[in-house]
Coordinates of C-alpha atoms in Angstrom, one line a residue:
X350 CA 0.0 0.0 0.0
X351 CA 2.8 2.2 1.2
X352 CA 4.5 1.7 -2.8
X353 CA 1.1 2.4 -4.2
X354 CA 0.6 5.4 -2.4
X355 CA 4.0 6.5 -3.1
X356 CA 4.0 6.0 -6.8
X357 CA 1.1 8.0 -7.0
X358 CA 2.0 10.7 -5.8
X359 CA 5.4 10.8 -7.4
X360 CA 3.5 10.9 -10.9
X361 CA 1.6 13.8 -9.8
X362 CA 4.3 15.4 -8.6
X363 CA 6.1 14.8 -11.8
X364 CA 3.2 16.0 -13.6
X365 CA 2.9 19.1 -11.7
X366 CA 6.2 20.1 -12.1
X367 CA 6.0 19.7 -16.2
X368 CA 3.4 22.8 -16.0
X369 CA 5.8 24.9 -15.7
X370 CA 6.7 26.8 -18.7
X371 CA 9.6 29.6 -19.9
X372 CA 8.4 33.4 -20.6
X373 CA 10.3 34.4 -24.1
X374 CA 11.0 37.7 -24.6
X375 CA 11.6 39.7 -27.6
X376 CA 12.1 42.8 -29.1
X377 CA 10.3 45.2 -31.6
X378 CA 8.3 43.5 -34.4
X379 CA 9.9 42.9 -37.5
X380 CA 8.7 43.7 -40.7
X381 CA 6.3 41.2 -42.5
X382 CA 4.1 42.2 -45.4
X383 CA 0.4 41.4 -44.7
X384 CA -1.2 38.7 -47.1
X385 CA -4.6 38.1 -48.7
X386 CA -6.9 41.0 -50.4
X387 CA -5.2 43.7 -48.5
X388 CA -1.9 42.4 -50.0
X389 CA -3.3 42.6 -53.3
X390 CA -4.8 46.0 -52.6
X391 CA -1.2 47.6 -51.7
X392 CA 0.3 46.3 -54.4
X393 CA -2.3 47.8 -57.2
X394 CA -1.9 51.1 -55.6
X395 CA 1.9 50.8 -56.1
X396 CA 1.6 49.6 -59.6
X397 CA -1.0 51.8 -60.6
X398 CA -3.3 53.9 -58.2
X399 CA -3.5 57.6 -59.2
X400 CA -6.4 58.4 -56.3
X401 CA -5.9 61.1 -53.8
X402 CA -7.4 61.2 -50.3
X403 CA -8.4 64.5 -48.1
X404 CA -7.2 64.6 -44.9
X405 CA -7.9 68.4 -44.4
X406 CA -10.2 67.3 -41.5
X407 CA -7.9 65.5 -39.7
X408 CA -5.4 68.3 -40.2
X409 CA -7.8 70.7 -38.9
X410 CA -8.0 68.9 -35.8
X411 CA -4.1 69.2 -35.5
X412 CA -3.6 72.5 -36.0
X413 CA -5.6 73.3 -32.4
X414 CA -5.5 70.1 -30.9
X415 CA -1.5 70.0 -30.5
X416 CA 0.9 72.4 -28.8
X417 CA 4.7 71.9 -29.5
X418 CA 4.1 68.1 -30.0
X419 CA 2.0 67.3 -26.9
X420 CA -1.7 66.6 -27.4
X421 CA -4.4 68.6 -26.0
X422 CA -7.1 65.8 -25.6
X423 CA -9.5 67.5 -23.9
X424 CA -10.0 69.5 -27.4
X425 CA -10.5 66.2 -29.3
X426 CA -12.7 65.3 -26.5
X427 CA -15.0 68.0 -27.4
X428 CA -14.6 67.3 -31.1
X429 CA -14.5 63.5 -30.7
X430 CA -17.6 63.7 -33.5
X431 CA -15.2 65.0 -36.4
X432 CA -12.7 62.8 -35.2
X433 CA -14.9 59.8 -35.8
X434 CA -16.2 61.1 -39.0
X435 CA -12.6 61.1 -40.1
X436 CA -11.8 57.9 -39.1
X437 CA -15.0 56.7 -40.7
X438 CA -14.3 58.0 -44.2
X439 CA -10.8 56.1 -43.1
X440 CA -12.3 53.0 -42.5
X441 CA -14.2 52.9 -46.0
X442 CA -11.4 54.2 -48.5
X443 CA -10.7 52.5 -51.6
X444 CA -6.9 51.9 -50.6
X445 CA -6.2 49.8 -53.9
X446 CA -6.8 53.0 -55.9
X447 CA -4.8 55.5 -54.2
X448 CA -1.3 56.8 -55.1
X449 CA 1.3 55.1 -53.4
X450 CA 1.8 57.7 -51.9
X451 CA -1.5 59.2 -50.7
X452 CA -1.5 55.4 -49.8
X453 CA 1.6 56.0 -47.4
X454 CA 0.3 59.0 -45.9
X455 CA -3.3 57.6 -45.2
X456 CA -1.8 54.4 -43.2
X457 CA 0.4 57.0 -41.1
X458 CA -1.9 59.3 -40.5
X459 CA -5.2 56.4 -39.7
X460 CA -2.0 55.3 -37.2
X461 CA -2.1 58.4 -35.3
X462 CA -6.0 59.3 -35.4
X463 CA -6.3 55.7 -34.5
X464 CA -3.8 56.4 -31.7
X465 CA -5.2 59.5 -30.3
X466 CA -8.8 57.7 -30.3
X467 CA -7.5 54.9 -28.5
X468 CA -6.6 57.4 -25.8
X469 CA -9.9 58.6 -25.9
X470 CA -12.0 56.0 -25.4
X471 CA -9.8 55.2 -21.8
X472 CA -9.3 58.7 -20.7
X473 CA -7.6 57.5 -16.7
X474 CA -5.2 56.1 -18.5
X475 CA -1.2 57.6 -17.9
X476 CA 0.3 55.6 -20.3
X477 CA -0.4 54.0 -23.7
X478 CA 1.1 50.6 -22.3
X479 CA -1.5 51.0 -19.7
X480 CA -4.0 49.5 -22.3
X481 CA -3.8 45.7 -22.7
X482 CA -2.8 44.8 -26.3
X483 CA -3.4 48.2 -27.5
X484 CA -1.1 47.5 -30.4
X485 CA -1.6 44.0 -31.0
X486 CA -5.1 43.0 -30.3
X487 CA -7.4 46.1 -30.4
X488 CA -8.6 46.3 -34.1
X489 CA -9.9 49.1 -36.1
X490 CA -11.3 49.2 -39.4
X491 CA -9.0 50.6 -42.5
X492 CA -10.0 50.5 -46.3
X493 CA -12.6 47.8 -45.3
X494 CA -10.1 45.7 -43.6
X495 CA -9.6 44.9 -39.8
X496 CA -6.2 45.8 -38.7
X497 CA -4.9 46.5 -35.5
X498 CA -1.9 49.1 -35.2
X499 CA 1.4 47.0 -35.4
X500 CA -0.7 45.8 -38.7
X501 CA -0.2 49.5 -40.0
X502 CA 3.3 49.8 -38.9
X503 CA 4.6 46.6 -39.2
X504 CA 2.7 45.0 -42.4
X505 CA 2.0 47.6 -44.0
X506 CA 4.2 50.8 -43.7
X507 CA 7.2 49.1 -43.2
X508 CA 7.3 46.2 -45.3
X509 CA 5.7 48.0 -48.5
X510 CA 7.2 50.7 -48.5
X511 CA 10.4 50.4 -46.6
X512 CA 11.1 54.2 -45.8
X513 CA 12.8 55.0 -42.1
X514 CA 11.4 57.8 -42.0
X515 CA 7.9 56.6 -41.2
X516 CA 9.6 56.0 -37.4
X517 CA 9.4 59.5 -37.5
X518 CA 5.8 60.2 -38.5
X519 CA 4.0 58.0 -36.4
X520 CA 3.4 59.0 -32.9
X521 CA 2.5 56.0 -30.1
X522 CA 0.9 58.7 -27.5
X523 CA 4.0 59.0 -25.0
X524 CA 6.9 61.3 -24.6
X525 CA 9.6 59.9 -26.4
X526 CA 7.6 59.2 -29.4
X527 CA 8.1 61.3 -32.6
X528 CA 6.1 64.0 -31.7
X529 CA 2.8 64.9 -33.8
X530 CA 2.8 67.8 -36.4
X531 CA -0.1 70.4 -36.1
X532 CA -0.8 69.0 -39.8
X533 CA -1.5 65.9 -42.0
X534 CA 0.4 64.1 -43.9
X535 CA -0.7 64.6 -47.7
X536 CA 0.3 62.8 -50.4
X537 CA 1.0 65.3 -52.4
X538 CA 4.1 66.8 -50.4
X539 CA 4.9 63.5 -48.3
X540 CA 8.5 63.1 -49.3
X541 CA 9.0 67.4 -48.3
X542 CA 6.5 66.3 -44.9
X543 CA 9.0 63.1 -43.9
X544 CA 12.1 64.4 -44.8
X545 CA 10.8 67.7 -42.3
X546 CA 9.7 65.4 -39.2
X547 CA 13.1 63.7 -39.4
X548 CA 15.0 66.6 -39.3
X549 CA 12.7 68.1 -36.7
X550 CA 13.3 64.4 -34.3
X551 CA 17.1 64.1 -34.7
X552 CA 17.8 67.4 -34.1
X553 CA 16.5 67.3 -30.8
X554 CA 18.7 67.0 -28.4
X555 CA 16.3 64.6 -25.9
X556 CA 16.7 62.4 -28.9
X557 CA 20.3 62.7 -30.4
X558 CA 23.6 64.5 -28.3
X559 CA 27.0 63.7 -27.3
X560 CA 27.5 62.5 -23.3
X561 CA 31.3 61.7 -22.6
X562 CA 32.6 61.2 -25.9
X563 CA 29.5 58.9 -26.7
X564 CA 27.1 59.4 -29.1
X565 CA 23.8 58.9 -27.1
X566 CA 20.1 57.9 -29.5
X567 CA 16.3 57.6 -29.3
X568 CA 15.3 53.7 -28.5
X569 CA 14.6 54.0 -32.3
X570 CA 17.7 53.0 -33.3
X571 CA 17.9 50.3 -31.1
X572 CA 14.6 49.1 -31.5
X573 CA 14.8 49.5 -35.8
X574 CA 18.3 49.9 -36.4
X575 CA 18.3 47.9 -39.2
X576 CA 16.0 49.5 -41.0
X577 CA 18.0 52.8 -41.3
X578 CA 20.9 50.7 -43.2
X579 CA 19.1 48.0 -45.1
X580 CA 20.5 47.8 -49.0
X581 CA 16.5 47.7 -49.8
X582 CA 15.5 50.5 -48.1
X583 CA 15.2 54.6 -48.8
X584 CA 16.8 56.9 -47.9
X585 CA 19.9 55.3 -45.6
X586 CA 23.7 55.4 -44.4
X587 CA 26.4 53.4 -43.9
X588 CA 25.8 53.0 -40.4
X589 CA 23.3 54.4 -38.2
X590 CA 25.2 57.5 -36.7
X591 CA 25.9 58.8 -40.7
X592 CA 22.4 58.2 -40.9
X593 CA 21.9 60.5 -38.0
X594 CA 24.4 63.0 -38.8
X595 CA 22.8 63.8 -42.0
X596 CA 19.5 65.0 -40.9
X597 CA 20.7 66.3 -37.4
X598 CA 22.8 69.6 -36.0
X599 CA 26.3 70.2 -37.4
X600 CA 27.8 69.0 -33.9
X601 CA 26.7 65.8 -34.2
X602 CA 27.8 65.7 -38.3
X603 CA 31.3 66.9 -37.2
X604 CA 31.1 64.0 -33.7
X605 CA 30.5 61.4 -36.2
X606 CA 32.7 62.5 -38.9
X607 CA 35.6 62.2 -36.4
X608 CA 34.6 58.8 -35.3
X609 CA 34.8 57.5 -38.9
X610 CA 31.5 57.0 -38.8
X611 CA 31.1 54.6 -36.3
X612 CA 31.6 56.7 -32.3
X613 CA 31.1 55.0 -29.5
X614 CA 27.0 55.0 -29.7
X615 CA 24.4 54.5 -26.8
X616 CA 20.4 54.3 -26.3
X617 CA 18.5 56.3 -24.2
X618 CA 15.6 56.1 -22.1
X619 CA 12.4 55.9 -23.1
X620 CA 9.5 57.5 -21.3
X621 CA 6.2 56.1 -22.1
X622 CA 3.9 58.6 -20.1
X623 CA 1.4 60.0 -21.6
X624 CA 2.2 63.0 -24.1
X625 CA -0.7 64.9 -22.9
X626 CA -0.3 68.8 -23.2
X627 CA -3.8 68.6 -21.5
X628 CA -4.8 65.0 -20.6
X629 CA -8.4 63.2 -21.3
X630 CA -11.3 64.5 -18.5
X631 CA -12.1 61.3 -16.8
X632 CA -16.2 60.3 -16.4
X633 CA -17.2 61.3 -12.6
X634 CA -18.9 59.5 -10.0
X635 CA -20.1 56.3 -10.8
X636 CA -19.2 56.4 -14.3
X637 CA -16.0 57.1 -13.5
X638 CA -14.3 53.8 -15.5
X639 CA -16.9 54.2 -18.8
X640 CA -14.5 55.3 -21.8
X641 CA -15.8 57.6 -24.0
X642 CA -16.2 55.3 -26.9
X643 CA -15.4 52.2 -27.7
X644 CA -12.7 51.1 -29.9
X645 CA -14.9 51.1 -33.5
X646 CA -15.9 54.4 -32.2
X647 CA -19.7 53.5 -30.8
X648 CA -19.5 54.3 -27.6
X649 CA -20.4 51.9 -24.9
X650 CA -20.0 51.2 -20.8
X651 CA -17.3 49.8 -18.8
X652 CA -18.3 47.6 -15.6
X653 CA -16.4 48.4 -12.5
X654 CA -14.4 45.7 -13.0
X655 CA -12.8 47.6 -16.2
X656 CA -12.1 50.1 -13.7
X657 CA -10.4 48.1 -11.7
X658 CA -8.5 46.8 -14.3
X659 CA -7.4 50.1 -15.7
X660 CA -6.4 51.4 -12.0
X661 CA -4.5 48.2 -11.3
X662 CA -2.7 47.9 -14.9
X663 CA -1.8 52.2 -13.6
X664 CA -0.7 51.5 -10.2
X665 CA 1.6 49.1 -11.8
X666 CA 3.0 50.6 -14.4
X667 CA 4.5 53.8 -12.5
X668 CA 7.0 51.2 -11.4
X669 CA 8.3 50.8 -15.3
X670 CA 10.5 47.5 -15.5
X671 CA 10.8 47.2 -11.8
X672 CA 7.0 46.6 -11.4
X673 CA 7.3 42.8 -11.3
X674 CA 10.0 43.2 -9.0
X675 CA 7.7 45.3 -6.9
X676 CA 5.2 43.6 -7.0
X677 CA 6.6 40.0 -6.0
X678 CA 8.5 41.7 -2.8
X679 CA 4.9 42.8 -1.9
X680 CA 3.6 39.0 -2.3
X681 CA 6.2 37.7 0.0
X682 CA 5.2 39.9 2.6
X683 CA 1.7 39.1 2.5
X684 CA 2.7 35.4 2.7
X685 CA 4.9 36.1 5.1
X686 CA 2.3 37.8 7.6
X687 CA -0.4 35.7 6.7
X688 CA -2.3 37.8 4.5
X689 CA -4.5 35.7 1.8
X690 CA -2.6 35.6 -1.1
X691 CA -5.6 35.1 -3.9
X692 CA -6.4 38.3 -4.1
X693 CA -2.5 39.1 -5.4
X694 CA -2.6 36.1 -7.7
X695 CA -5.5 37.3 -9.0
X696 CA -4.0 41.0 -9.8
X697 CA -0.8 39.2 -11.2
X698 CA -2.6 37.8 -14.3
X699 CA -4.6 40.8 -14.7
X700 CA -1.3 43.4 -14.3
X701 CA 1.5 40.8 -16.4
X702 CA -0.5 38.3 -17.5
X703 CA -0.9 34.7 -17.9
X704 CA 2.8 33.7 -18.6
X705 CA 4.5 36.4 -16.9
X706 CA 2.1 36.9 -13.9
X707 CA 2.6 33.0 -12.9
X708 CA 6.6 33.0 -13.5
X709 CA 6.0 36.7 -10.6
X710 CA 3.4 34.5 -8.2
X711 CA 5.6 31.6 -8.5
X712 CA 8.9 32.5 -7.6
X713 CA 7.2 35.1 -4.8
X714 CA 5.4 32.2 -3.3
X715 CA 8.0 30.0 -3.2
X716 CA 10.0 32.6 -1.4
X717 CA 7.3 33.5 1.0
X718 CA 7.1 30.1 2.2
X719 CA 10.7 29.2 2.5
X720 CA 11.0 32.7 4.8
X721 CA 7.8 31.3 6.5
X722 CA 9.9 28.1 7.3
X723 CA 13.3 29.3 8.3
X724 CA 11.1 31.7 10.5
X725 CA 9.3 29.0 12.4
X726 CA 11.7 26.5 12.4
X727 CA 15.3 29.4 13.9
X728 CA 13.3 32.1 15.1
X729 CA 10.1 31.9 16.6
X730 CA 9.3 28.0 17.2
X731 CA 7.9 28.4 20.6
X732 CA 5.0 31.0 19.3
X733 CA 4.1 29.0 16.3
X734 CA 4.2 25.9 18.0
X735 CA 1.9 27.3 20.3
X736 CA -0.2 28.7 17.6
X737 CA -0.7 25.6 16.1
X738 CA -1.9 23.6 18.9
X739 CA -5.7 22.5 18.9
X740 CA -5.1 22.1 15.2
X741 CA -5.5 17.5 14.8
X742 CA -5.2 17.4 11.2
X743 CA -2.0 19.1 11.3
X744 CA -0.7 16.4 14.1
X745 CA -2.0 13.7 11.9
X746 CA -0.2 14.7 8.7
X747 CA 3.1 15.7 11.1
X748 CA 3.2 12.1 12.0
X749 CA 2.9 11.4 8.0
X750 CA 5.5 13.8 7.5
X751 CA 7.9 11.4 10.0
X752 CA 7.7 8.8 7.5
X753 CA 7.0 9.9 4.3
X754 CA 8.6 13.6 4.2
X755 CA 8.3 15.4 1.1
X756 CA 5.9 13.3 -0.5
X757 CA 3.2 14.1 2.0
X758 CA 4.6 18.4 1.8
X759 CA 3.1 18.0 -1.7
X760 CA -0.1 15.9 -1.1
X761 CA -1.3 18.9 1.6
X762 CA 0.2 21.8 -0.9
X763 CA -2.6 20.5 -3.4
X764 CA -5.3 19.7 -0.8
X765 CA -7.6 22.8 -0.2
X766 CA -8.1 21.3 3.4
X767 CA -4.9 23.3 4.8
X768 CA -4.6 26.7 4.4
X769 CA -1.7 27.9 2.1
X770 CA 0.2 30.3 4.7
X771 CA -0.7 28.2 7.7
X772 CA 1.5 25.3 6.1
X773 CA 4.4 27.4 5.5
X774 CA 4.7 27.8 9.3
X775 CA 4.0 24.2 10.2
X776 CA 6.7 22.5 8.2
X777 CA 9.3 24.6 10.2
X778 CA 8.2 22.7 13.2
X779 CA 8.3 19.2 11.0
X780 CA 11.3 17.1 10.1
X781 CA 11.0 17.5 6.4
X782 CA 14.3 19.3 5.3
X783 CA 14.8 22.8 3.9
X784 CA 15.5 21.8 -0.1
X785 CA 12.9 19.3 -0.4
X786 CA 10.5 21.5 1.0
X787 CA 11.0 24.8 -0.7
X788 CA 11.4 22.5 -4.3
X789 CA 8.4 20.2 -3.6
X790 CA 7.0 23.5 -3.2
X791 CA 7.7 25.3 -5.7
X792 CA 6.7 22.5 -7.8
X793 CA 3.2 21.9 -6.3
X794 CA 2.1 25.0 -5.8
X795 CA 1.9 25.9 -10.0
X796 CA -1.7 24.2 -10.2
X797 CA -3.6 26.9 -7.8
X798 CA -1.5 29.4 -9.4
X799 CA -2.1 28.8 -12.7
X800 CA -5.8 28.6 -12.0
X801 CA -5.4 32.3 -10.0
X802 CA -3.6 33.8 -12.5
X803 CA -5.9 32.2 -15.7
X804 CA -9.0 34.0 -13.3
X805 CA -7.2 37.3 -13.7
X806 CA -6.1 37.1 -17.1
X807 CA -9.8 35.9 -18.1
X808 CA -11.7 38.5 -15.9
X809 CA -9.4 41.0 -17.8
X810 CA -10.3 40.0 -21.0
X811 CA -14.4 40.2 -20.0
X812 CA -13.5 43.8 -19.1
X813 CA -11.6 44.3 -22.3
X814 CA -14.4 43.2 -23.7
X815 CA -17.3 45.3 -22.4
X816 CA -15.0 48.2 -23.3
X817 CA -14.8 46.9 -26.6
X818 CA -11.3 46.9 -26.1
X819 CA -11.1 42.9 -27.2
X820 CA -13.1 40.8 -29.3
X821 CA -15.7 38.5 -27.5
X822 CA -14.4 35.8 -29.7
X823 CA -11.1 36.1 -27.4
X824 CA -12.3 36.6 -24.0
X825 CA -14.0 33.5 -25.4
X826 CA -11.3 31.3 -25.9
X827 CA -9.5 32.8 -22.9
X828 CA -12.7 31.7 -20.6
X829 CA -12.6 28.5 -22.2
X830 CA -9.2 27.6 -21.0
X831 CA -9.9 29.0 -17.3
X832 CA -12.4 26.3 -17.6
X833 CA -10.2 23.7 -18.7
X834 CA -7.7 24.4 -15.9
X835 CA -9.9 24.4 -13.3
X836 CA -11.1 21.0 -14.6
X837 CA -7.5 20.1 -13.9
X838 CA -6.9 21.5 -10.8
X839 CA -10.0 19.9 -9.4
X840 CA -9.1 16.5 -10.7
X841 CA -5.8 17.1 -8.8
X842 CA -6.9 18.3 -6.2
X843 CA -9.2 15.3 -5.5
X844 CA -6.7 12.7 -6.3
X845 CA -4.0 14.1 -3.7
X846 CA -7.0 15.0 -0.9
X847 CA -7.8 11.5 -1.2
X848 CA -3.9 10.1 -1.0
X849 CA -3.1 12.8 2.1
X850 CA -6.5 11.0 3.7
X851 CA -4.5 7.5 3.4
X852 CA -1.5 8.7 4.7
X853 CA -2.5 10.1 7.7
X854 CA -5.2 7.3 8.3
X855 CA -2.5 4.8 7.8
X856 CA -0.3 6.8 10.4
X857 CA -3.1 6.7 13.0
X858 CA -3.5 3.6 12.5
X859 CA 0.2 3.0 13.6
X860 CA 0.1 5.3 16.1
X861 CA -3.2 3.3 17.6
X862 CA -1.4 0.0 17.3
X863 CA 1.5 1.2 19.4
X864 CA -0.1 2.6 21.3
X865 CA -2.4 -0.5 22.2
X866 CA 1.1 -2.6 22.1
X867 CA 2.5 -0.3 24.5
X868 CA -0.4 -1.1 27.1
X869 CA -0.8 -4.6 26.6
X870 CA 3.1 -4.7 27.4
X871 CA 2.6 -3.0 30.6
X872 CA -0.3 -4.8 31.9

């Protein structure tokens, strides 16, 4: 019985510990060209389109709804009906039968009224990146297609017409973007337009200077440095500070003249606040979380739960890179004193994520309880010990613990019988060693987590949803699989609940039989 119960739990354990999964990163997107119709589309403007498109509307919005690059969105508040007819006549054009490049200038500037609306229709918002998969999942309608705006910049603009300058053009709502001109693009004077917003970026010295004999650049040229040197593409350099030097001041021609054309070069940082000369008037009272449209410009309500998305998604991103950081010191704390820790696991999928937000929970859980531990088992032993007592399950599965160690650490981690932080405390007081403790852990502990995390990430996505920030078809899918893993965790959970429930009955059955031994020897 002992081997059977043992085997089991090993292959639970082992397939626990296979759920655990590796959070890629990568950089910017590179440049693909979209497929299908809208392919076919781009390519009969290039070959022979001689249409031409007014933007006079969407330049008359510019003029007074930007001051010095900064957006005054209050004023396209108040106008948010010409901005939507705009962006309607957008979302109908015959792009096939433009000129390529009225063609050019209409994807950069639907990019930026598409940009500014976005902002719009969540005006708490302090930061673009405050809006989950603004630029690869919220879609808006172009020339009859649905594209979202990494489609614009990174299948379309890029790809078709491979001109660095467009970096330039397009403004992603935040500081250290290219700033917005108080004009349209037109294609009539686009090459004149593009060649003038470069000049105007680079020669900026928040963009492009010289620090210590180092030539220090906008993230731009981190982020797309190929595409300012690539044989196919026009107009480039050499290398990217010639490429600089030729559109910014004379200091920084004569810099990288004397570095041959390749000085010592470094990136700067990039601040993603909002570039708000006047931010967005949030709703009032109990409205205060409705956007002002939704994202295909209807208008709609947000449920209080998108408001508590939105101020969570904030909070967190003031911290920049260090909010996961942040936020995992906070976790272990709160395991650490007890606090319930569902509520945080929760917020993790919702603020990171489903991949990132379990990787934060995980590795802050695991170091909550190993602190919990070390605590009870070195520094405060007597307290916990007698904090515990009155507690019989516990004294049942310590007994287990005596012969079955780490096995029986993971049976009770996937139980719901014992309470998560109150377990962290009792092992201290338990033989079971440090290592296999905090690994068994570690290792059983991804289940409920997952499930936590999936809970956040899918209660997200219904807020994303009413907000018509998402498509229904997602949250969907992403409700779907929150289902599936709690059909999982529930099937775990019952299999190790009913092997703890063997172990400990077979331990007081041991303990009953010595015990009767023990007086049968003494009478």
């Amino acid at each position: 019985m002992k081997r059977y119960a043992t085997a089991r739990a090993s292959g639970v354990i082992g397939m626990l510990c296979m759920l655990s999964t590796a959070v890629a990163t990568c950089g910017a997107p590179a440049s693909r060209p979209i497929s299908g119709p809208l392919a076919e589309a781009v390519q009969s403007s290039l070959e022979s389109g001689q249409a031409t498109f007014d933007h006079s509307a969407w330049s008359r919005l510019l003029a007074e709804g930007t001051h010095e690059g900064l957006v005054d969105y209050r004023y396209f508040q108040a106008r948010r009906a010409d901005l939507d007819d705009y962006l309607e006549r957008i979302a109908t054009a015959d792009l096939g039968a433009l000129a390529p490049a009225e063609l050019e200038a209409l994807l950069i500037n639907a990019y930026n009224a598409l940009t500014v609306r976005t902002i719009l229709d969540r005006p708490d918002v302090t930061s673009i990146r405050d809006i989950d998969g603004v630029w690869t999942r919220i879609s808006h309608r172009v020339g009859g297609h649905e594209l979202t705006l990494d489609n614009l910049e990174h299948n379309l603009l890029r790809p078709f017409f491979k001109d660095p300058r467009i970096h330039f053009a397009l403004n992603c709502a935040s500081q250290s973007c290219a700033p917005l001109p108080p004009w349209a693009f037109d294609g009539r004077q686009l090459d004149a337009q593009l060649d003038e917003r470069t000049r105007s970026f680079l020669a900026d010295e928040a963009n492009v200077r010289v620090e210590g004999g180092t030539l220090m650049l906008s993230r731009y040229f981190d982020w797309y440095g190929d595409d300012f040197v690539a044989d196919d593409w026009s107009p480039v350099a050499a290398t990217i500070p010639e490429y600089v030097a030729r559109y910014s001041r004379s200091e920084i021609a004569e810099f990288v003249e004397q570095g041959a054309g390749q000085p010592p070069v470094r990136f700067t940082d990039y601040d993603w606040s909002l570039n708000a000369h006047r931010a967005p008037a949030p709703k009032q009272g109990l409205d205060a979380a409705t956007p002002v449209g939704s994202a295909n410009g209807s208008g709609g309500d947000a449920s209080g739960e998108a408001g508590f998305v939105d101020r969570l998604r904030q909070w967190v991103g003031r911290f920049g890179p260090a909010a996961p950081l942040v936020y995992g010191l906070a976790y272990v704390l709160a395991v650490v004193l007890l606090v319930p820790g569902s509520p945080l696991t929760i917020g993790a999928g919702v603020a990171f994520g489903l991949g990132p937000g379990t990787l934060v929970v995980a590795l802050s859980a695991t170091t909550g309880a190993a602190l919990a531990f070390l605590i009870a088992r070195y520094f405060a032993r007597s307290r916990v010990e007698r904090w515990l007592e009155g507690r019989p399950k516990l004294h049942a599965v310590d007994r287990a613990v005596a012969q079955q160690g780490w096995k029986v650490v993971a049976l009770t981690r996937l139980s719901p019988v014992f309470p998560f932080n109150v377990q962290n405390y009792f092992y201290g007081l338990t033989a079971v060693r440090f290592w296999p403790y905090t690994v068994t852990s570690a290792c059983t502990m991804l289940p409920g987590t997952l499930l936590y995390v999936y809970i956040g990430v899918a209660g997200a996505g219904v807020a994303a949803a009413l907000t018509g920030a998402a498509s229904w078809g997602r949250t969907a899918l992403q409700i779907g699989g929150l289902l599936a893993t709690l059909l999982v965790v529930v099937l775990i959970t019952r299999i190790a609940r009913k092997e703890l429930e063997r172990a400990t009955r077979r331990e007081d059955d041991v303990s009953t039989y010595a015990t009767s031994a023990h007086s049968a020897s003494s009478r």
